XYZ file of C-alpha atoms in Angstrom:
516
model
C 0.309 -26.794 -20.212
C 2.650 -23.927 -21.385
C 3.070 -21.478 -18.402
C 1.914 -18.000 -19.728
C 4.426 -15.261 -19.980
C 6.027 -14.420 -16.859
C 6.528 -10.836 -17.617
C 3.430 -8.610 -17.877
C 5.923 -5.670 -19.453
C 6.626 -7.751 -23.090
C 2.342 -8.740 -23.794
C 1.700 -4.959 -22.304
C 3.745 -3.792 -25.414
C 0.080 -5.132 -27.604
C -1.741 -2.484 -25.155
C 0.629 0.468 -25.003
C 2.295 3.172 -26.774
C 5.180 0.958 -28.186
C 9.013 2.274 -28.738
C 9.429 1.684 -32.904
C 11.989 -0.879 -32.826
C 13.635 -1.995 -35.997
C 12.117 -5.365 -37.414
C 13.549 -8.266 -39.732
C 13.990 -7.304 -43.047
C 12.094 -9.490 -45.798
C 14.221 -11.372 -47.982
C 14.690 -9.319 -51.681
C 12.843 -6.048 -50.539
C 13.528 -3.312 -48.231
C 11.609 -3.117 -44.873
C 10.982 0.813 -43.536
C 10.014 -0.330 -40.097
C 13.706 -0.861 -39.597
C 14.230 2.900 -39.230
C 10.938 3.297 -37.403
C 11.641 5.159 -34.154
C 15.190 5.892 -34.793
C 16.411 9.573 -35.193
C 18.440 11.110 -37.611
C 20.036 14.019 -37.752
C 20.354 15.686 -41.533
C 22.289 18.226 -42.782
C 18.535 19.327 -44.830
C 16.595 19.840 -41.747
C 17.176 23.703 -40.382
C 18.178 23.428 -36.332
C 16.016 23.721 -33.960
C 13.489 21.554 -35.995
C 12.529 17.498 -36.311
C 10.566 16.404 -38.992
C 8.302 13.143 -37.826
C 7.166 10.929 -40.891
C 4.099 8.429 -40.915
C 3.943 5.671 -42.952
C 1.717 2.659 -43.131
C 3.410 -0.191 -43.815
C 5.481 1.134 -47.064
C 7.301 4.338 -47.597
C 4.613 5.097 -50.740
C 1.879 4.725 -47.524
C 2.364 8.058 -45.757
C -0.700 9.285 -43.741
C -1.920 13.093 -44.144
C -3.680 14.395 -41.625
C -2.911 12.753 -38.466
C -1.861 14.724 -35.395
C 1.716 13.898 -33.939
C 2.885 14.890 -30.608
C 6.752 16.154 -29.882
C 7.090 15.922 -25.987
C 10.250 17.527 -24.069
C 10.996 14.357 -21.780
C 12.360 16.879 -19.003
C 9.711 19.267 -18.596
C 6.729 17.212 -20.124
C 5.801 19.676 -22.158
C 3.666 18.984 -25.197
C 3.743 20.305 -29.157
C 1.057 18.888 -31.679
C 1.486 19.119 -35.234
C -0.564 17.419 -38.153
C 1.597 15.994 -40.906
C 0.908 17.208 -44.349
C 0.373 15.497 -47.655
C 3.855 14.066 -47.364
C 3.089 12.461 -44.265
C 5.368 14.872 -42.386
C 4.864 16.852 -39.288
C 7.299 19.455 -38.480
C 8.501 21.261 -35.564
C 10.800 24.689 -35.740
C 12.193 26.667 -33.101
C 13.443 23.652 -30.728
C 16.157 24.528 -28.411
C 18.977 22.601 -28.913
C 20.453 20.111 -26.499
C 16.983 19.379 -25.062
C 15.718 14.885 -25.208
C 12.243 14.558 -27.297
C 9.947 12.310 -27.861
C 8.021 11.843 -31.168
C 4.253 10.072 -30.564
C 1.369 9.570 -32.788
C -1.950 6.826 -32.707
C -3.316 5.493 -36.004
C -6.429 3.110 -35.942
C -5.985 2.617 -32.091
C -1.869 1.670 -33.096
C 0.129 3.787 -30.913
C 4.128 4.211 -31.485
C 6.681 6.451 -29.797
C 10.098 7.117 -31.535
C 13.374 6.555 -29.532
C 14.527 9.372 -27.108
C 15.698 12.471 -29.615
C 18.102 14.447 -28.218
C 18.799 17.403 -30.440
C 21.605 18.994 -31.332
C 22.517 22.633 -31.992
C 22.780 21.660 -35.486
C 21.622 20.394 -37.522
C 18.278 19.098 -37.134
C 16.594 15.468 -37.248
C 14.423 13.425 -39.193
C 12.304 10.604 -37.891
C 9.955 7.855 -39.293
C 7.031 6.142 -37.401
C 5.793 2.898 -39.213
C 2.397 1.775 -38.606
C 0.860 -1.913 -39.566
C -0.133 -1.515 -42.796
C -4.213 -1.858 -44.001
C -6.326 -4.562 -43.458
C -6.474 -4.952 -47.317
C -2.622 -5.502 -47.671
C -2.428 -7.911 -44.464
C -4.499 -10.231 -46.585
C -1.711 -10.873 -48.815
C 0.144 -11.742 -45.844
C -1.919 -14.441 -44.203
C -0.298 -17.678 -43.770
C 3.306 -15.544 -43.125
C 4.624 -17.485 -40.450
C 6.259 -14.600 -38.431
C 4.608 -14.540 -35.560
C 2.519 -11.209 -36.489
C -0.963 -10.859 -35.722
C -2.893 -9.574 -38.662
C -6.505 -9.334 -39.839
C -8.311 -11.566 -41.463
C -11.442 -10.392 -43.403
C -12.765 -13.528 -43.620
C -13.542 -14.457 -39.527
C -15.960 -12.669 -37.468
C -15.015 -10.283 -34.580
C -13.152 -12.031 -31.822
C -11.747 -15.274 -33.272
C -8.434 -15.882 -33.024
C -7.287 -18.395 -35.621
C -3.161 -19.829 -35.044
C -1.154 -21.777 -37.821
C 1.917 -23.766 -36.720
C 4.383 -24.978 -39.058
C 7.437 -26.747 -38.788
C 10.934 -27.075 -41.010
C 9.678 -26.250 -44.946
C 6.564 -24.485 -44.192
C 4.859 -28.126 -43.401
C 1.837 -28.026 -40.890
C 2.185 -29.340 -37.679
C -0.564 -31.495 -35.762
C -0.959 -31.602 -31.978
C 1.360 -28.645 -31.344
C -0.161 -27.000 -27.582
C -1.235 -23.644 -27.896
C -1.850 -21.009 -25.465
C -3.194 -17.405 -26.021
C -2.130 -15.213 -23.066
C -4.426 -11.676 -22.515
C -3.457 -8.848 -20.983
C -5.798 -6.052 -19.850
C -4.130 -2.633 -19.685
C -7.356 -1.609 -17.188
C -5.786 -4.133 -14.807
C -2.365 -4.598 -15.822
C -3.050 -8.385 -15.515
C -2.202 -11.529 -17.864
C -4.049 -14.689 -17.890
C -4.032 -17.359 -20.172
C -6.864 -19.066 -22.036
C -7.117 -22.759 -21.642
C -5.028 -24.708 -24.095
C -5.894 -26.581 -27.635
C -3.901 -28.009 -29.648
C -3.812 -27.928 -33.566
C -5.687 -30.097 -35.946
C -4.004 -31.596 -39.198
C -4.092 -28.601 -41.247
C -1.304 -26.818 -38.445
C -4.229 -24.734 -36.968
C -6.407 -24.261 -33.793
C -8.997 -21.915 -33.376
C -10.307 -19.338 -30.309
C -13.502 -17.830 -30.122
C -15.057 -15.137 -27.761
C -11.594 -12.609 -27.498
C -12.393 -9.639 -25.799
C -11.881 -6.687 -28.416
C -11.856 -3.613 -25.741
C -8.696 -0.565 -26.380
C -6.874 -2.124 -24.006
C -7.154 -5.912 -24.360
C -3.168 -7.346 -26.112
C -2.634 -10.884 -26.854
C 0.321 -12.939 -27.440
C 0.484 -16.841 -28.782
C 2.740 -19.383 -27.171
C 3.421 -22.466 -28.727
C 5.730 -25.461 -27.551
C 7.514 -28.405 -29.861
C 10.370 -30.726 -28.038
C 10.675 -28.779 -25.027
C 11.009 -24.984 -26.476
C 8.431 -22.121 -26.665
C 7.811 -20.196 -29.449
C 6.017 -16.727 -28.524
C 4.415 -14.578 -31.155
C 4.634 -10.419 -31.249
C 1.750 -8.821 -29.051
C -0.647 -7.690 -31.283
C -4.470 -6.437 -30.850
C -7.422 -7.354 -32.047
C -9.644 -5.224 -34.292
C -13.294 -4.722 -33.138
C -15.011 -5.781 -37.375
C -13.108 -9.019 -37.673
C -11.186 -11.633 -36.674
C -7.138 -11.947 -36.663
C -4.390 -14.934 -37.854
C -1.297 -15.716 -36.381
C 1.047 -17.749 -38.130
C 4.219 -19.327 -36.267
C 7.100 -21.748 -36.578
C 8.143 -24.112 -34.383
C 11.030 -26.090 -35.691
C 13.393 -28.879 -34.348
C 15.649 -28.448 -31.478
C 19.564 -28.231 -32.322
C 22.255 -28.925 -29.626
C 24.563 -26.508 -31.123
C 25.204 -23.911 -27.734
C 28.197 -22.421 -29.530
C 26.384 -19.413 -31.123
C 24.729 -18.536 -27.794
C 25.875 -15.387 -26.302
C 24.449 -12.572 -23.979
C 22.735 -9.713 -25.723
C 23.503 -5.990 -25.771
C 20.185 -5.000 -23.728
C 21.489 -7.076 -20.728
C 22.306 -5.054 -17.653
C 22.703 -5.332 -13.352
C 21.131 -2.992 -10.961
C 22.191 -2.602 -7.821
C 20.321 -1.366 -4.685
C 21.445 -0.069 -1.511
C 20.909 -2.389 1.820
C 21.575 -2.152 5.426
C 25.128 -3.091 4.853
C 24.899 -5.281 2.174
C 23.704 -4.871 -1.619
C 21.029 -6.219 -3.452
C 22.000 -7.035 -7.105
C 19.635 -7.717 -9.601
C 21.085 -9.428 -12.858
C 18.605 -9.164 -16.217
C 20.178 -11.424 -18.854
C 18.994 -11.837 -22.074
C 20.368 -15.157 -23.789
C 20.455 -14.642 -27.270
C 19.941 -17.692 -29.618
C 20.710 -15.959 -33.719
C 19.831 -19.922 -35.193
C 16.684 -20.300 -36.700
C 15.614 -23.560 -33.834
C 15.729 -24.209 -30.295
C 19.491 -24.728 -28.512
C 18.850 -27.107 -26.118
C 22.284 -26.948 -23.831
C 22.305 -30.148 -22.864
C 21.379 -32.402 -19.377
C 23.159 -30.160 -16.838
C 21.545 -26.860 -18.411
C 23.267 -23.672 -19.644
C 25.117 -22.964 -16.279
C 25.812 -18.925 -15.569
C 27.939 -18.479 -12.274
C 26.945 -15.154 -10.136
C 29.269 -13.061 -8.577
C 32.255 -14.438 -5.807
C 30.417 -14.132 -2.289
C 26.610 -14.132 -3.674
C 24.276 -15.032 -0.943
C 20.625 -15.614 -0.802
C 20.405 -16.259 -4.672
C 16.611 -16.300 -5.890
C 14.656 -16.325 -9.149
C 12.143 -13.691 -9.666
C 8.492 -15.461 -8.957
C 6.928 -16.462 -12.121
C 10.050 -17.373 -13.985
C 9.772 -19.661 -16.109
C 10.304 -23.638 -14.381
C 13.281 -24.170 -16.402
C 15.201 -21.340 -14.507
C 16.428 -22.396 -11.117
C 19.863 -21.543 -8.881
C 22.009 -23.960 -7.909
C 24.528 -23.645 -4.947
C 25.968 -27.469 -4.683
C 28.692 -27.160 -6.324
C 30.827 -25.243 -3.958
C 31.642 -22.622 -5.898
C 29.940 -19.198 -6.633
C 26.148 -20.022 -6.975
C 25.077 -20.869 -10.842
C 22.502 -19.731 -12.557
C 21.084 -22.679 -14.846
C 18.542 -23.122 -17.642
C 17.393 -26.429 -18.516
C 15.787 -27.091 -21.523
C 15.506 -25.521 -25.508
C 16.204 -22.590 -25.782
C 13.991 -21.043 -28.809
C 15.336 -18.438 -31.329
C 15.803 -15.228 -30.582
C 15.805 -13.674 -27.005
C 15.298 -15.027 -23.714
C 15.377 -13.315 -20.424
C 16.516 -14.996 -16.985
C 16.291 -13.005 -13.989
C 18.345 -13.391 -10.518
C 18.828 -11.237 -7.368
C 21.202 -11.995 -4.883
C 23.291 -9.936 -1.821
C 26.728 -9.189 -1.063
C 27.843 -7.786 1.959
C 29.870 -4.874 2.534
C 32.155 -2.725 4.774
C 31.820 0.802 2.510
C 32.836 -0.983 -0.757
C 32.914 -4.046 -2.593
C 34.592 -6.081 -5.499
C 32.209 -7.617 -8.161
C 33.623 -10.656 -9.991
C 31.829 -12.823 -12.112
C 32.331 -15.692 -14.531
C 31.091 -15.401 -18.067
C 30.935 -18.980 -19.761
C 29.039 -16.803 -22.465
C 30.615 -13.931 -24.931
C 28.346 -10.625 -23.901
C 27.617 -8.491 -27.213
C 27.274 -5.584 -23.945
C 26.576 -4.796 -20.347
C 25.505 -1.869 -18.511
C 25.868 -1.667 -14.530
C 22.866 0.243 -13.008
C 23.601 2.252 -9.311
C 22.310 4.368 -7.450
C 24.187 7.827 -7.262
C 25.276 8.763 -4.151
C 27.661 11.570 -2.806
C 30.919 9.350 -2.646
C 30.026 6.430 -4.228
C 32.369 6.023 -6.873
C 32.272 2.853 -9.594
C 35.678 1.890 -11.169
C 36.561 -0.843 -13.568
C 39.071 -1.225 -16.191
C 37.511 0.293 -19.168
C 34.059 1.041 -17.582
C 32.563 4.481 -18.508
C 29.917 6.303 -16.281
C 27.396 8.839 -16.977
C 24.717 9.958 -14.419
C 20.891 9.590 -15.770
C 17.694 10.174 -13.998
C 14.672 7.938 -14.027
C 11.665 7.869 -12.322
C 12.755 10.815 -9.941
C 16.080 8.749 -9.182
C 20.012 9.523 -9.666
C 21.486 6.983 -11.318
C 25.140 6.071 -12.309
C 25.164 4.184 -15.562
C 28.259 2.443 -16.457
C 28.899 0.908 -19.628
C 31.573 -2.255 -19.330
C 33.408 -3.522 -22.286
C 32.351 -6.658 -23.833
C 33.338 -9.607 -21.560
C 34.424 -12.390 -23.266
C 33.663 -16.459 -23.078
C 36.076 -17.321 -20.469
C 36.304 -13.869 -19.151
C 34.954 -12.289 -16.072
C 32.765 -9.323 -15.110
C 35.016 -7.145 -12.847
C 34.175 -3.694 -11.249
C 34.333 -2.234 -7.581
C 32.306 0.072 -5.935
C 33.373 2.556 -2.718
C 32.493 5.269 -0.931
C 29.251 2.871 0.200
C 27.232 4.036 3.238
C 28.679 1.553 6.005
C 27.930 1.230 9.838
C 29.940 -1.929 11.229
C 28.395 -4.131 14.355
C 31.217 -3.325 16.655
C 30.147 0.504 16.240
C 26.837 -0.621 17.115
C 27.826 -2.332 20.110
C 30.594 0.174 21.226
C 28.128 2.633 20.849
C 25.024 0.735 23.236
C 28.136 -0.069 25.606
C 29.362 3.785 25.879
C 26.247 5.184 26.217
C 25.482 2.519 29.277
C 28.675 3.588 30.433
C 28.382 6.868 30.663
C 24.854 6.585 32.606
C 26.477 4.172 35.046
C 29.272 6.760 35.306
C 27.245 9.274 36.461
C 24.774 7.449 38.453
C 27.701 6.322 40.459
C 29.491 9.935 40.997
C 25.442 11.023 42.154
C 25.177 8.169 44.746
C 29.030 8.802 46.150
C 31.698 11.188 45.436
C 34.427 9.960 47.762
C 36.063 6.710 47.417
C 38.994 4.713 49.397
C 41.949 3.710 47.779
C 40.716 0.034 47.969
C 37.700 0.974 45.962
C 39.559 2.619 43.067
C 41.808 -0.588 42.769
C 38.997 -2.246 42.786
C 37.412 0.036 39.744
C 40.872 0.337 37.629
C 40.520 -3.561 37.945
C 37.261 -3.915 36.468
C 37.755 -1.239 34.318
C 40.929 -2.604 32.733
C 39.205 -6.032 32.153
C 35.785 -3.810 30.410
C 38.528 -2.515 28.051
C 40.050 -5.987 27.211
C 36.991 -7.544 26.365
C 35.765 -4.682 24.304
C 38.931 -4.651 22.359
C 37.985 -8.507 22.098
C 35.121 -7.866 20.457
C 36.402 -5.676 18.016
C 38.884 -8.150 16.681
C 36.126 -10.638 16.297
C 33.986 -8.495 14.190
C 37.217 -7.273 12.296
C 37.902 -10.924 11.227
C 34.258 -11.513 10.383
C 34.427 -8.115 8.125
C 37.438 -9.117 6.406
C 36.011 -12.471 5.052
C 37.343 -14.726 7.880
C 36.452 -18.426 7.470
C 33.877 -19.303 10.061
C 34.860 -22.887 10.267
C 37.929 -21.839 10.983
C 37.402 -19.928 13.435
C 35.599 -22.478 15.203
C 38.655 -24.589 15.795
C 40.495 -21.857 16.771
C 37.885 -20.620 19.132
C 39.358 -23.295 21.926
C 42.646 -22.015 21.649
C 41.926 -18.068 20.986
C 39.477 -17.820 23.998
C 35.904 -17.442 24.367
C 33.033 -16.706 22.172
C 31.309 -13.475 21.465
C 28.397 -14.372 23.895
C 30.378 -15.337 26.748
C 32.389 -12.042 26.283
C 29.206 -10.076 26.559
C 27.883 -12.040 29.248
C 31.151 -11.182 30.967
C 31.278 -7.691 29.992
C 27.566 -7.261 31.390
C 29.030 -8.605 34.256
C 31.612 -5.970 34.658
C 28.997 -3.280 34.580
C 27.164 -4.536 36.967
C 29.985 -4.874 39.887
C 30.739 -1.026 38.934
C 27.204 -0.063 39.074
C 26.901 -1.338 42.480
C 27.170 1.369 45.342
C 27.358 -0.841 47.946
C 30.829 -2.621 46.519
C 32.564 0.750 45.682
């Protein structure tokens, strides 16, 4: 069975106010929704003012009449305009500087434009596309592009998918899953799978049809899934899907990382936690399947603890027998387009830290997410840094250059919040110290001569093994080889638990009254 989709945040797209993202353009004819979302600033538009367009489909589509919302991201403060016969709604008397957000809902559709951040001058144009009318998406049925669109011709809640392969031929006992997500519950299950008939098609009945019900088709040929765009169903008829799923190539040398890639990195008692999001990006038009040992990503020098995020999908795993830095490895197609693997890992600290990483892969970008703190600093050759906020948090984003196949990802980070073991001890030992100190001077305030030889002694050997245990937890700071140190352990003396168990000793004799 094909494992639904691991990620509620990609189906949740079918249920939510979606970010207008530029789609593929259609061969021989100019597609709008690849400026949907995306501001513009023009030298026609007065400043202080953005003009928001709505369009259905095709620019000759606009909508009249339909309330759009301009929100100031910082203070959450709402405008609503209703866009005219042009299809435009316009807002004067911005203040320049300030980020905006451009939202409007047609026909239950909801899109938001891409952050606007104005300037002084001059001001911006932007363009919101919506799916166009259920009359025109009937000249698109049979489109095998993975869109959801309405069929006039099924009753409310069936679902019908078409699977074709290389040359548009239909393919027979292709697996299909359709994966639900309810934005009421922010769950996604799966329905149970069919498979398609000779014609390339498989049909599901009884779809829920509620506001906040998405779907999103998987299919699998050879090993690689092919996942449709979320999409919702419309409450008066049924909907289509049509999909390819075409041969597997073993051609890896087009794969590379994509530009929305990134690390974040979270402070831990001493250690960090680093999160790696990496989107594989395959541009052929089938599945890359890497091979028997997998597409193989090393982490960073000195990972420990590496993990998967739960539900990944089974062909993600770590491996960490191969002596090196642990790999992350992906066995199996890869289909077209993007796909997302997901790792976190530690590395231990002592107030900063090196990152360096192996990139088999060419990345088209990386960002490095951190949290901002008063000294941190984050330095790498050619890295730039700007400070962002999200969800009440101060964040350093840094921006590295490109790294290429072959290359490494290499940055440092300081200034780290840092309290060693040996302060820990020192400071449990002091403290016991100084109550034994003064318990003693309260129980007797003269000793003989014998009795303060007998204290320097004791004393002198306290201060040996404490500066012992310093040099042990220097060496284990500074990276030393535990193995080694193991063989050396007969000739450099004794462990660190027979040099407390000595030191405990120690206070003991000096906290006893009757031999001082």
């Amino acid at each position: 069975m094909i494992a639904p989709l691991s990620g509620v945040v990609a189906l949740m797209l079918a249920v939510a106010p979606t970010p207008a993202r530029a789609q593929p353009r259609m061969a021989g004819m100019p597609d709008p929704a690849q400026m949907s979302g995306i501001p513009r600033p023009d030298p026609a538009v007065a400043a202080g003012t953005v003009t928001v367009r709505l369009i259905r489909g095709e620019l000759r589509n606009r909508l009249p009449g339909v309330e759009v919302e301009l929100v100031d991201q910082a203070k959450n403060e709402k405008r609503t305009e209703k866009t005219d016969a042009e299809g435009r709604a316009t807002f004067a008397g911005l203040t320049g500087g300030v980020t905006y957000e451009a939202r409007a809902t047609v026909d239950s559709e909801a899109l938001a434009s891409q952050p606007i951040k104005l300037p002084q001058t001059p001001g911006v144009r932007v363009m919101l596309v919506f799916e166009k009318s259920a009359a025109d998406q009937q000249k698109e049925l049979g489109t095998p592009d993975g869109k959801g669109r309405v069929d006039l011709h099924l009753p409310p809640g069936v679902l019908v998918v078409q699977v074709v392969g290389d040359g548009g031929a239909p393919l027979k006992d292709i697996p299909v899953v359709v994966n639900h997500a309810d934005k009421g519950t922010e769950k996604v299950d799966a329905l149970p799978q069919k498979s398609t008939a000779e014609d390339g098609t498989v049909r599901f009945e009884g779809l829920t049809l509620g506001p906040g019900d998405g779907y999103l088709v998987s299919v699998s040929r050879d090993g690689a899934v092919y996942r449709s765009q979320p999409f919702r169903m419309v409450k008066d008829h049924g909907s289509q899907v049509s999909m390819q799923a075409l041969k597997v190539s073993s051609d890896a040398s087009k794969l590379t990382i994509a530009a929305n890639s990134h690390l974040i990195i979270e402070m831990q008692d001493e250690m960090l936690e680093v999160i790696e999001n990496l989107f594989v990006h395959n541009p052929l038009s089938t599945a890359v399947d890497p091979g028997r040992d997998g597409l193989r990503l090393p982490l960073s020098e000195g990972a420990l603890s590496p993990q998967v995020f739960p539900n990944s999908p089974t062909q993600l795993t770590v491996d960490v027998s191969r002596g090196g830095p642990p790999e992350l490895v992906w066995k199996g197609p890869l289909p077209p387009g993007d796909t997302q693997l997901s790792v976190a890992f530690v590395l231990k600290h002592t107030g900063s830290v090196s990152v360096r990483q192996a990139t088999p892969l060419p990345f088209d970008a990386l960002h490095v997410l951190v949290e901002k703190m008063p000294d941190l600093k984050l330095e790498g050759s050619g890295y730039e840094s700007e400070d962002r906020k999200f969800n009440g948090r101060d964040l350093i984003v840094a921006t590295a250059p490109a790294p290429k196949a072959g290359g490494y990802i290499e940055f440092s980070l300081s200034g780290l919040p840092h309290e060693t073991t040996v302060l820990r001890y020192l400071a449990a030992l002091l403290a016991m110290g100084v109550a034994i100190a003064f318990g003693a001077l309260a129980m007797r305030e003269k000793q003989d001569e014998g009795e303060k030889e007998r204290r320097e002694r004791l004393e002198r050997r306290r201060q040996a093994l404490l500066d012992q245990l310093l040099q042990q937890e220097r060496a284990e700071a500074e990276g030393a080889d535990p193995k080694a140190d193991q063989k050396k352990s007969k000739r450099a003396g004794p462990g660190r638990q027979q040099l407390l168990a000595e030191l405990e000793g120690i206070y003991r004799e000096l906290d006893a009254p009757e031999k001082i």
